[in-house]
Structure formats: structure tokens, C-alpha cells
PDB file of C-alpha atoms in Angstrom:
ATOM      1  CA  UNK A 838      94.302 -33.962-325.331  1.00 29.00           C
ATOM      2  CA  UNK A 839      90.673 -33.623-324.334  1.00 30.00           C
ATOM      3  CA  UNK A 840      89.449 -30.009-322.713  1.00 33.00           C
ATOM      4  CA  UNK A 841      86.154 -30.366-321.588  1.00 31.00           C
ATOM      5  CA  UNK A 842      85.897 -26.943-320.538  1.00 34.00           C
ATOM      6  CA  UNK A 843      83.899 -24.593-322.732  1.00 32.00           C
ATOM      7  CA  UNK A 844      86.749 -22.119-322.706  1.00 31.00           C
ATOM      8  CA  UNK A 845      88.689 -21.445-325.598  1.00 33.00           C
ATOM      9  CA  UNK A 846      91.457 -19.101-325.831  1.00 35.00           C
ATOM     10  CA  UNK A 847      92.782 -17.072-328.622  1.00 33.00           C
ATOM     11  CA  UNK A 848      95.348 -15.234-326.075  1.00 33.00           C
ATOM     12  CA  UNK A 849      98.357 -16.142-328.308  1.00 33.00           C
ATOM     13  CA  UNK A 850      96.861 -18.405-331.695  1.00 35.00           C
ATOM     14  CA  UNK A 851      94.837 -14.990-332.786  1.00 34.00           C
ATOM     15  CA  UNK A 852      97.384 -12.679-332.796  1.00 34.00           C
ATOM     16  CA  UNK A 853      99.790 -14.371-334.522  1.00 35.00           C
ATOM     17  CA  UNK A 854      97.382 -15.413-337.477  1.00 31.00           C
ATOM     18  CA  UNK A 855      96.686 -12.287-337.375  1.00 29.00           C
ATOM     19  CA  UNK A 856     100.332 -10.670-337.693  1.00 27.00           C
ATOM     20  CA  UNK A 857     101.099 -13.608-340.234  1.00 29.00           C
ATOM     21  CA  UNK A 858      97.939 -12.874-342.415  1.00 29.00           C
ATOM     22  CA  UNK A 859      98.780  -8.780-342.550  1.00 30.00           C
ATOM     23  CA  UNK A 860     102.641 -10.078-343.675  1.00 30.00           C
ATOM     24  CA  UNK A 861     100.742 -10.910-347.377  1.00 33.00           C
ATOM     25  CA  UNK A 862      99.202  -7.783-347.837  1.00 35.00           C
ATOM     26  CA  UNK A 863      95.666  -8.917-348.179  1.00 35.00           C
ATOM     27  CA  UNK A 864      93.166  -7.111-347.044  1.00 38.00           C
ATOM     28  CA  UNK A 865      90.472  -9.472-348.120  1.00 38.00           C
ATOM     29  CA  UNK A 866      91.946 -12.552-346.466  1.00 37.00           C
ATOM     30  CA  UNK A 867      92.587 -10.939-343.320  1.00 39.00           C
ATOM     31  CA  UNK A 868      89.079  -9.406-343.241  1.00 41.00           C
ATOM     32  CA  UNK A 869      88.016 -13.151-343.807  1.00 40.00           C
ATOM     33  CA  UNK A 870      90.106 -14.039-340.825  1.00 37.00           C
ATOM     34  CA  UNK A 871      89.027 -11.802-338.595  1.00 39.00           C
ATOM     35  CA  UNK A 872      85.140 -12.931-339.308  1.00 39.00           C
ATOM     36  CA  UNK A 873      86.038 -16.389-339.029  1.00 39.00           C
ATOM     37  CA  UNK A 874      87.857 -15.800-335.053  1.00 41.00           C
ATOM     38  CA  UNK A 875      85.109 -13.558-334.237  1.00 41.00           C
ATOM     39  CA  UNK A 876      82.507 -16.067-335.277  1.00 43.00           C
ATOM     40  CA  UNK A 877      84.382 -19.043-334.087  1.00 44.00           C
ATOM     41  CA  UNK A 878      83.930 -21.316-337.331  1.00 47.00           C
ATOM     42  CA  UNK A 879      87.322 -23.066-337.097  1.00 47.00           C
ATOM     43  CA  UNK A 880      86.415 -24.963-340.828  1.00 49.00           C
ATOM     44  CA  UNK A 881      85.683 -21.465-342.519  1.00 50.00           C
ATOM     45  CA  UNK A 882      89.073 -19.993-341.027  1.00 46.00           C
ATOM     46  CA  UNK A 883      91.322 -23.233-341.869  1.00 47.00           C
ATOM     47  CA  UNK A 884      90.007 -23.220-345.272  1.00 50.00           C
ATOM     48  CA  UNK A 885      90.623 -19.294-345.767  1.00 48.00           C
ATOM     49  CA  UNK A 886      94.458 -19.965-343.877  1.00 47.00           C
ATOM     50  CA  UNK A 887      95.109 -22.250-346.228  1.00 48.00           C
ATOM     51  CA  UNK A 888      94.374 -20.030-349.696  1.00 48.00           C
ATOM     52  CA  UNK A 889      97.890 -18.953-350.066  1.00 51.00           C
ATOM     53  CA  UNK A 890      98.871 -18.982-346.190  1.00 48.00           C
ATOM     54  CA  UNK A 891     102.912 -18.813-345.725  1.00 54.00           C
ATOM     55  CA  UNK A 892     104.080 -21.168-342.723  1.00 57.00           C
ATOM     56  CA  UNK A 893     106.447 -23.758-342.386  1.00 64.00           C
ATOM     57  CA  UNK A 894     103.896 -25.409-339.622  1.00 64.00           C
ATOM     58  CA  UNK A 895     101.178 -27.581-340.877  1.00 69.00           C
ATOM     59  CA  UNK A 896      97.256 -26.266-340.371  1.00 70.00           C
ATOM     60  CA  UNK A 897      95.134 -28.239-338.986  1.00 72.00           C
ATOM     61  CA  UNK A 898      91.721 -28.214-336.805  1.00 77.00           C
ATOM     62  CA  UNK A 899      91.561 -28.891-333.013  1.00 78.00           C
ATOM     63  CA  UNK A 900      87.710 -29.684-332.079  1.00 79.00           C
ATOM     64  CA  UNK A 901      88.886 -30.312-327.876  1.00 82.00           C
ATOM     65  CA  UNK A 902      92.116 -28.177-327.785  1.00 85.00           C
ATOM     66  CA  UNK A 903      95.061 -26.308-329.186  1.00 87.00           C
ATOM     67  CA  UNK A 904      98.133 -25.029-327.267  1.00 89.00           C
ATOM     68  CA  UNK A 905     100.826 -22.582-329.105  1.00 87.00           C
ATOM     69  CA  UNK A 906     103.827 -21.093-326.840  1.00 88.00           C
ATOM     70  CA  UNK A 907     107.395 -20.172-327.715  1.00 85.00           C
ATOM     71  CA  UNK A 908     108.650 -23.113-325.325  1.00 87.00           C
ATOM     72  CA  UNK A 909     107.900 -26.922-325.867  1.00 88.00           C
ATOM     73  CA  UNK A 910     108.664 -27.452-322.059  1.00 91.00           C
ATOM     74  CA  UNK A 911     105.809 -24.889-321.841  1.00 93.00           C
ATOM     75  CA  UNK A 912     103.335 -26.356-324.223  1.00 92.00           C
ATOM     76  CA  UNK A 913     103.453 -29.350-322.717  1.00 93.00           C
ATOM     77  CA  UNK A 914     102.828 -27.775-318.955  1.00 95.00           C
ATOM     78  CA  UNK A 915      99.746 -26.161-320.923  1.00 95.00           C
ATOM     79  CA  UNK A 916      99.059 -29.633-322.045  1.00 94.00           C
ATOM     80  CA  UNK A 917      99.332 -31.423-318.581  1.00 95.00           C
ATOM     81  CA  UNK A 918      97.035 -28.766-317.269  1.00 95.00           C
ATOM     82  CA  UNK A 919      94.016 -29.540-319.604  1.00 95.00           C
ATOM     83  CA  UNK A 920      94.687 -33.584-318.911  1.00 94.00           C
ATOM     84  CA  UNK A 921      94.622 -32.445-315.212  1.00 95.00           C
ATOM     85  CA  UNK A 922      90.600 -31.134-315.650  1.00 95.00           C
ATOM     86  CA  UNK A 923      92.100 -27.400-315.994  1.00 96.00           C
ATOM     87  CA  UNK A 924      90.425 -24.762-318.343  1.00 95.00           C
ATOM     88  CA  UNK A 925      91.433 -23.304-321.487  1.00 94.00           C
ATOM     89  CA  UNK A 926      92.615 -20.454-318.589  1.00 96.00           C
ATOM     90  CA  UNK A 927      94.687 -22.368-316.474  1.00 97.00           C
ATOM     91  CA  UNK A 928      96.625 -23.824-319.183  1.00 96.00           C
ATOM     92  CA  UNK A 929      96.855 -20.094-320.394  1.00 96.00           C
ATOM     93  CA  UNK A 930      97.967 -18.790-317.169  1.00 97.00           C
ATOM     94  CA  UNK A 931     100.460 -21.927-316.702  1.00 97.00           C
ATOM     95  CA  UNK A 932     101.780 -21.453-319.812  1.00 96.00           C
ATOM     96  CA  UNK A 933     102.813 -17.833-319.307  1.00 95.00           C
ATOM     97  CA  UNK A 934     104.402 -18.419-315.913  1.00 95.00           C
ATOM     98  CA  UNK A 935     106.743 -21.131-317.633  1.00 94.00           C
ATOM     99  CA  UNK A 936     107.573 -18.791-320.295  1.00 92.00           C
ATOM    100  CA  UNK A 937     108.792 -16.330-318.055  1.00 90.00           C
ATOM    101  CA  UNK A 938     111.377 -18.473-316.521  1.00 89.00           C
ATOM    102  CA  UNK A 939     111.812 -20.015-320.385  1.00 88.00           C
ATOM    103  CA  UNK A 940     112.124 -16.768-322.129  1.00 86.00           C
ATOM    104  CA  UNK A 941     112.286 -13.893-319.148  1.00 84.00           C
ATOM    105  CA  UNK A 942     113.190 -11.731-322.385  1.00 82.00           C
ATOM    106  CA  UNK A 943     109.916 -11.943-323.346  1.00 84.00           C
ATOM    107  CA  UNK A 944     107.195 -11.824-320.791  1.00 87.00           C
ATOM    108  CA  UNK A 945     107.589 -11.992-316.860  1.00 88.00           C
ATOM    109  CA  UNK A 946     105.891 -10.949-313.726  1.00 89.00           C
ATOM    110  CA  UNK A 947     107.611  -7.585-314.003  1.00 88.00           C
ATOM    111  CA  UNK A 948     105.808  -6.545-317.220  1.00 90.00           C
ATOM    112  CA  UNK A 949     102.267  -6.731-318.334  1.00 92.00           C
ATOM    113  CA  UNK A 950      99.712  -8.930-320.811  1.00 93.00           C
ATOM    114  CA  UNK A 951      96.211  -8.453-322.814  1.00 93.00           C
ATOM    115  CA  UNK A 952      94.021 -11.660-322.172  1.00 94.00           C
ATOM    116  CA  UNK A 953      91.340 -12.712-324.796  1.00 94.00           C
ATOM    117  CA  UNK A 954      88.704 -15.474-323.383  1.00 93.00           C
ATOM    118  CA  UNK A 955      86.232 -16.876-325.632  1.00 91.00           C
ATOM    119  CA  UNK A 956      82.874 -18.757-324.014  1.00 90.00           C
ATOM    120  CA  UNK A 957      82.113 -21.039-326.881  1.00 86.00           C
ATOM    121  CA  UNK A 958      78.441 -21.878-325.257  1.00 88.00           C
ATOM    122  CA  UNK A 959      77.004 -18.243-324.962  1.00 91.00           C
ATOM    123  CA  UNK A 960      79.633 -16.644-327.657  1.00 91.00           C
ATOM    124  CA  UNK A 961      80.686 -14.230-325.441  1.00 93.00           C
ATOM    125  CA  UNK A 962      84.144 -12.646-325.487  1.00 93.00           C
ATOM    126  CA  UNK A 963      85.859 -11.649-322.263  1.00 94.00           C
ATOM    127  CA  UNK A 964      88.860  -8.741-322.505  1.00 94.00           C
ATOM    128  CA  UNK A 965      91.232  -8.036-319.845  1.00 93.00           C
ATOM    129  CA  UNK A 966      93.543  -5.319-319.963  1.00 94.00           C
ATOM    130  CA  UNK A 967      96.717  -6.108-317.682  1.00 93.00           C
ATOM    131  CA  UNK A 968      99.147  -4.052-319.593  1.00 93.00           C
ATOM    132  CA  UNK A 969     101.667  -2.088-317.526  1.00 92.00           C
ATOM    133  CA  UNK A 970     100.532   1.682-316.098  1.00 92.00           C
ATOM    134  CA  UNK A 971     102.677   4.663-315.084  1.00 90.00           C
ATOM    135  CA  UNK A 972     103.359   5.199-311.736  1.00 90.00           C
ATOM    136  CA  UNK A 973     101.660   7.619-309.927  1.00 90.00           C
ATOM    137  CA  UNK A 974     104.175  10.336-310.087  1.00 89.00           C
ATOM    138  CA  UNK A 975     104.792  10.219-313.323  1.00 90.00           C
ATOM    139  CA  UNK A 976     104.018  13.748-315.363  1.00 89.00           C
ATOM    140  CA  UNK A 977     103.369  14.296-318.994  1.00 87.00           C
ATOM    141  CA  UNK A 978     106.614  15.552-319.797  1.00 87.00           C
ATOM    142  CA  UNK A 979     108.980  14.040-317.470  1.00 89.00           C
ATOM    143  CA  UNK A 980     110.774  11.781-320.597  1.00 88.00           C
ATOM    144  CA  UNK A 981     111.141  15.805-322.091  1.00 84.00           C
ATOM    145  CA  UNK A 982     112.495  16.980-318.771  1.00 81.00           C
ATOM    146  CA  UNK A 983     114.946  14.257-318.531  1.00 80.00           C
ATOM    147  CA  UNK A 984     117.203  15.273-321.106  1.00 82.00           C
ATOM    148  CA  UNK A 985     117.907  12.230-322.738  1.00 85.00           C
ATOM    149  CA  UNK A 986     116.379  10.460-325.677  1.00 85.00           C
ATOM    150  CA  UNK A 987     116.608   6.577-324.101  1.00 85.00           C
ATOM    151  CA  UNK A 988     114.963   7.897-320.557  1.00 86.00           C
ATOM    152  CA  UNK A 989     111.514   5.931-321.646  1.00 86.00           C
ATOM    153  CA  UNK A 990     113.515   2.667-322.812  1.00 82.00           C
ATOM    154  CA  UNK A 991     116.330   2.857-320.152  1.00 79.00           C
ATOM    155  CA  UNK A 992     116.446   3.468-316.413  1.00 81.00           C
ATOM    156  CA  UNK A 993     114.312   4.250-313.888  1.00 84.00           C
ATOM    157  CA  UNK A 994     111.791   6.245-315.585  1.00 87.00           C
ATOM    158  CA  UNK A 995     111.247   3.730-318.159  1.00 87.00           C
ATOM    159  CA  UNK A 996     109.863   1.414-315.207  1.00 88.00           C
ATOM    160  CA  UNK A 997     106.143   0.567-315.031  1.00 91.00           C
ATOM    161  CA  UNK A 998     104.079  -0.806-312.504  1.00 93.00           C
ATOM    162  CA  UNK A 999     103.587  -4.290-313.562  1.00 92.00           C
ATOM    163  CA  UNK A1000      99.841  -6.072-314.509  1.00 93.00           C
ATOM    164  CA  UNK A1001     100.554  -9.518-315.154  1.00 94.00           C
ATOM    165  CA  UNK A1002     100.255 -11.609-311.984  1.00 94.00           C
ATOM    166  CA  UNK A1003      96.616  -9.009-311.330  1.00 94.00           C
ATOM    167  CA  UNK A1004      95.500 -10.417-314.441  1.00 95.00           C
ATOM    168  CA  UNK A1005      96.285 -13.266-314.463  1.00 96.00           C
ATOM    169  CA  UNK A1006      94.276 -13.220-310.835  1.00 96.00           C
ATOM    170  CA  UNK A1007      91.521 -11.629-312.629  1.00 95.00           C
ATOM    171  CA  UNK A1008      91.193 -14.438-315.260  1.00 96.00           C
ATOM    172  CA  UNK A1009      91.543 -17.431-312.737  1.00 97.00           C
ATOM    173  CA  UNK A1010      89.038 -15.772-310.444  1.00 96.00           C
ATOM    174  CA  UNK A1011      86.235 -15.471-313.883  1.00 95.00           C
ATOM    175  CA  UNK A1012      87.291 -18.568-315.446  1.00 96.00           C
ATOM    176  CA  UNK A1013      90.144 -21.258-313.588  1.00 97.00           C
ATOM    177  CA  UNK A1014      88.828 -24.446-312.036  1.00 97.00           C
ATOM    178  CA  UNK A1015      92.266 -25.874-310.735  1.00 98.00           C
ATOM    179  CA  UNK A1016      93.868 -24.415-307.446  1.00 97.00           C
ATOM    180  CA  UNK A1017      95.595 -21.122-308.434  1.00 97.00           C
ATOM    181  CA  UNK A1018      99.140 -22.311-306.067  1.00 96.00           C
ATOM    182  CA  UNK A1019      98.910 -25.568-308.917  1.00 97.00           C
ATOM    183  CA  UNK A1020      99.793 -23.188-312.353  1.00 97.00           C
ATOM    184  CA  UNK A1021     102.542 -21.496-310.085  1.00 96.00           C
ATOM    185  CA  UNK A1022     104.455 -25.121-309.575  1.00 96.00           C
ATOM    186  CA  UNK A1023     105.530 -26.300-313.086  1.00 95.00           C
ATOM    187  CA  UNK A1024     107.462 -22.375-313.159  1.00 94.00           C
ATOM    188  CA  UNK A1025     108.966 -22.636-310.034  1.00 93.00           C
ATOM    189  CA  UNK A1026     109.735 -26.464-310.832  1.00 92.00           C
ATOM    190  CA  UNK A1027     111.246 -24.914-314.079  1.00 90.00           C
ATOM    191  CA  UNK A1028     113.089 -21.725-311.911  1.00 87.00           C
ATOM    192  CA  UNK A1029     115.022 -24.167-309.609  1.00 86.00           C
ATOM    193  CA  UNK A1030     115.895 -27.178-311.984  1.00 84.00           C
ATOM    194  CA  UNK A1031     116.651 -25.201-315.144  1.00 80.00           C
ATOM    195  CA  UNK A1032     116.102 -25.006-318.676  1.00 80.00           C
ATOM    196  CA  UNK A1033     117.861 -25.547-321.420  1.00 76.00           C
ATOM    197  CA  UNK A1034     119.868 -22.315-322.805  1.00 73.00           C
ATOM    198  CA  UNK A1035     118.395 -21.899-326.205  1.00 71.00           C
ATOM    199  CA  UNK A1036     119.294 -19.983-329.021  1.00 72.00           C
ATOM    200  CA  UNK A1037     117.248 -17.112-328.107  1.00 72.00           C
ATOM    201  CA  UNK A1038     118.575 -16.935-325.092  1.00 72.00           C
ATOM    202  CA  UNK A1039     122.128 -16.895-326.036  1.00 72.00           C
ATOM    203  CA  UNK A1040     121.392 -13.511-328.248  1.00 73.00           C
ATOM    204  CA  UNK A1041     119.725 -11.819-325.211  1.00 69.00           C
ATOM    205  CA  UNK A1042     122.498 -12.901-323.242  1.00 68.00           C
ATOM    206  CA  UNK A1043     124.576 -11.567-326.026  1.00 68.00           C
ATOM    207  CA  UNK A1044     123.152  -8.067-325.396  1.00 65.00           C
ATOM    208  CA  UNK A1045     123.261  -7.891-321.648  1.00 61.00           C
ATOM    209  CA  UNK A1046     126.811  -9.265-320.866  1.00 60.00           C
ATOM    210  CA  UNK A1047     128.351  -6.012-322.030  1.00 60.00           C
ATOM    211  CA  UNK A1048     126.415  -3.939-319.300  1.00 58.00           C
ATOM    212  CA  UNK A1049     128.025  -3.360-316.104  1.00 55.00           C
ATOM    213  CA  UNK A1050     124.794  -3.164-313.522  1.00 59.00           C
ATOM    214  CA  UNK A1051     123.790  -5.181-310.447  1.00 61.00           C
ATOM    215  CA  UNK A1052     121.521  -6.549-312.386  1.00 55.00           C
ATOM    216  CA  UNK A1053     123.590  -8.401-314.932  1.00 57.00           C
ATOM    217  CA  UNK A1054     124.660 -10.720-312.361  1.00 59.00           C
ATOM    218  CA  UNK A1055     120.716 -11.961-311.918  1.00 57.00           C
ATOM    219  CA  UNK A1056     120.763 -13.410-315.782  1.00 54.00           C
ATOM    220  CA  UNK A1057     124.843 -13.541-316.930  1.00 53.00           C
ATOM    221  CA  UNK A1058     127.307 -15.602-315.663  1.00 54.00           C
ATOM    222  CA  UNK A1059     130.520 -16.710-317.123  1.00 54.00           C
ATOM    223  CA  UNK A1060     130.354 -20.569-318.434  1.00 51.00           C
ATOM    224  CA  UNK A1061     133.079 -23.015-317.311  1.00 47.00           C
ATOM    225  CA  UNK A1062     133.969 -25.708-319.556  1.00 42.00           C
ATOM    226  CA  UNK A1063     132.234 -28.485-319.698  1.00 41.00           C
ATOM    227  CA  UNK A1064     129.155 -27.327-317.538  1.00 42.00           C
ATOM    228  CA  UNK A1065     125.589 -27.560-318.432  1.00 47.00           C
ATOM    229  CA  UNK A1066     123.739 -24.362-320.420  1.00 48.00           C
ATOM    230  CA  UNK A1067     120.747 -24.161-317.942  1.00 53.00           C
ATOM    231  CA  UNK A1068     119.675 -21.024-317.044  1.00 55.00           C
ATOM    232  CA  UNK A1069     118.233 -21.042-313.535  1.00 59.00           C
ATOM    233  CA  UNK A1070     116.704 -18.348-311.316  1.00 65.00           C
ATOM    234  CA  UNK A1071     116.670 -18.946-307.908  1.00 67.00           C
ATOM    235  CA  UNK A1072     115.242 -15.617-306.969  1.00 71.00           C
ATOM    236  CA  UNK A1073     112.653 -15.773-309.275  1.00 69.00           C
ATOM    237  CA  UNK A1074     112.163 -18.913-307.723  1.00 70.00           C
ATOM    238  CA  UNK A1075     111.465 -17.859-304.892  1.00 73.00           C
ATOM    239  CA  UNK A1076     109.324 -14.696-305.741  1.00 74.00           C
ATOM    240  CA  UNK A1077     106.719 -17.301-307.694  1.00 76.00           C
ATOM    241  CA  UNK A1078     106.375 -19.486-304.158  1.00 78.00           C
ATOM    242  CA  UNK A1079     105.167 -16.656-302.500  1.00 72.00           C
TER     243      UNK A1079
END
């Protein structure tokens, strides 16, 4: 895969080298690491990876492009996108939207992301905070006031406004070169057809079937014999057309 674009980004590769790296307890090699991202030599930080580095995936150095997601139906969207003349940001951005339909356990247009965009030409490093923020009501003690120690993890109060689809907005607007409706389609594609139910999905499913909201309904459903495991969401679906 060739990506001409002089975009490269860390969003997801960083952060996990850098969770892995802190897992050995070295100070020294994850200073190393951190010099080697910051300064972009990709030999220097394969070379330090590899000095006692504990992965079952093989290391390796990617001079055009890279992609990394928790979906291989995602990677490869992410992959199509760069073939397609898309930057390192538009893969990025496609990426995300597939994962949410993937793995709506883990990101989603209802929550919120940090975005990390390296300029390899002029070595600059763009940041962009889309995390979630508190609604405007919200007070500085109203968890206290509510009387109950899940009120920040469950219910209404523990809603925020979400960021993603703004930053992702933000990101295209500094740095996409596709159309912005063309990183929507492979998610909705993904929304109406299905995916397969993985693993992962199964244990989240796990922990939601035993709740009795309005909500369940949206993600559970019993299985039949003999039917396909392919989660599909047609209002989601429908929310990522508009």
C-alpha cells in the first residue's frame, strides 16, 4: 500500500507501544521510545522495540504506510482508503467509523476521541482534543448530590455530550483530501450488511442481556438456531447517512 500523502498518524500505533513498553517496567526503553515517535526515526524506534520487546506480532518498518485497528474488516477499509489517494486522516477517520459499528463497545459517535497528526515534511505535530464534555448544567457536586456511588458510570448523569464526529470534522477539514460523505460509506455499508459476531462481542453481549432497558433491544436479541451471528444496526445506519 502506497500513501503518498505526507501525513502520518500515530492516533492508535503510539499509544499502544506506548502502554506495551510501560508493561516491562523500563524506564529507559520507554524514554527511548518516546524520543524515537517524537523524532520520527522509525529505524532508531524498531531497533529499541526490539531489545527485549514482548509481542506475539512481528516488528517491522513501513516507509509508505501502516494501519493498526481492532477489526480486520476495518484495516482493510483504512487500507482501501490510502489506495483510493486518501490521507493518513481519512484512513484514520474511516477506520474509526467502521469500528464503531465493529466494536460499538469500544468507540462510537456517542462518545469522544484524542487525534494525534504528524506532518512528516515540516515535523509538526497537530493535537485535537475531541474527548467528551459535561453538559451545561452539570454542577460540581451533582454525582455527591445524587446519592448513589454508580451515578457517574450509570444513568443519565453519567451522559456526556459527545466529540467524536466534531473531531473528526476538525481533522478532515486540516488534513482529508477525499470527500468527507466517502469515509461515512464503508460504516454504513458495514451497519446494514453486518459483521461477523466476534468473541468480543459475545462478552459485551454477555453483560448487557441481563439488563432490562429500552435500550437492550438496540444491541441484544435472542439467536434462533441455525441463523447467522451478524450484528447489524439499522439505526445506526441510518444516523451515519445523515
Amino acid at each position: 500500500v502506497i500513501d503518498q500523502a505526507k501525513y502520518f498518524n500515530w492516533f492508535m500505533s503510539s499509544g499502544n507501544t506506548t502502554r506495551s513498553v510501560k508493561s516491562q517496567g523500563s524506564k529507559t526503553l520507554n524514554e527511548n521510545v518516546t524520543k524515537c515517535i517524537v523524532s520520527g526515526k522509525r529505524e532508531e524506534l524498531y531497533q529499541n522495540l526490539n531489545s527485549g520487546f514482548i509481542s506475539s506480532s512481528s516488528l517491522g518498518i513501513y516507509h509508505q504506510a501502516a494501519v493498526v485497528t481492532t477489526a480486520d474488516k476495518a484495516s482493510q477499509v483504512a487500507t482501501d482508503i490510502l489506495i483510493k489517494g486518501g490521507s493518513a486522516t481519512d484512513a484514520a477517520i474511516a477506520a474509526l467509523l467502521c469500528n464503531g459499528v465493529i466494536h460499538p463497545q469500544y468507540n462510537g459517535l456517542g462518545g469522544g476521541m484524542f487525534m494525534t497528526i504528524y506532518e512528516r515534511d515540516s515535523q509538526k505535530v497537530t493535537i485535537l482534543d475531541a474527548r467528551e464534555a459535561a453538559p451545561s448544567d452539570s454542577t460540581e457536586h451533582m454525582f455527591q448530590d445524587a446519592h448513589d456511588p454508580l451515578a457517574s458510570q450509570i444513568g443519565g448523569l453519567a451522559i456526556a455530550v459527545p466529540g467524536e464526529v466534531r473531531g473528526m470534522w476538525e481533522a478532515h477539514k486540516l488534513f482529508g483530501k477525499l470527500p468527507w460523505a466517502d469515509l461515512f460509506q464503508p460504516a454504513i455499508n458495514l451497519a446494514e450488511q453486518g459483521t461477523p459476531f466476534n468473541a468480543q462481542n459475545l462478552n459485551w453481549a454477555n453483560i448487557i442481556s441481563g439488563k432490562k432497558t429500552d435500550a437492550q433491544s438496540k444491541y441484544y436479541n435472542k439467536i434462533e438456531g441455525g441463523e447467522n451471528l451478524l450484528s447489524r444496526f439499522e439505526e445506526l445506519r441510518s444516523m451515519l447517512t445523515k
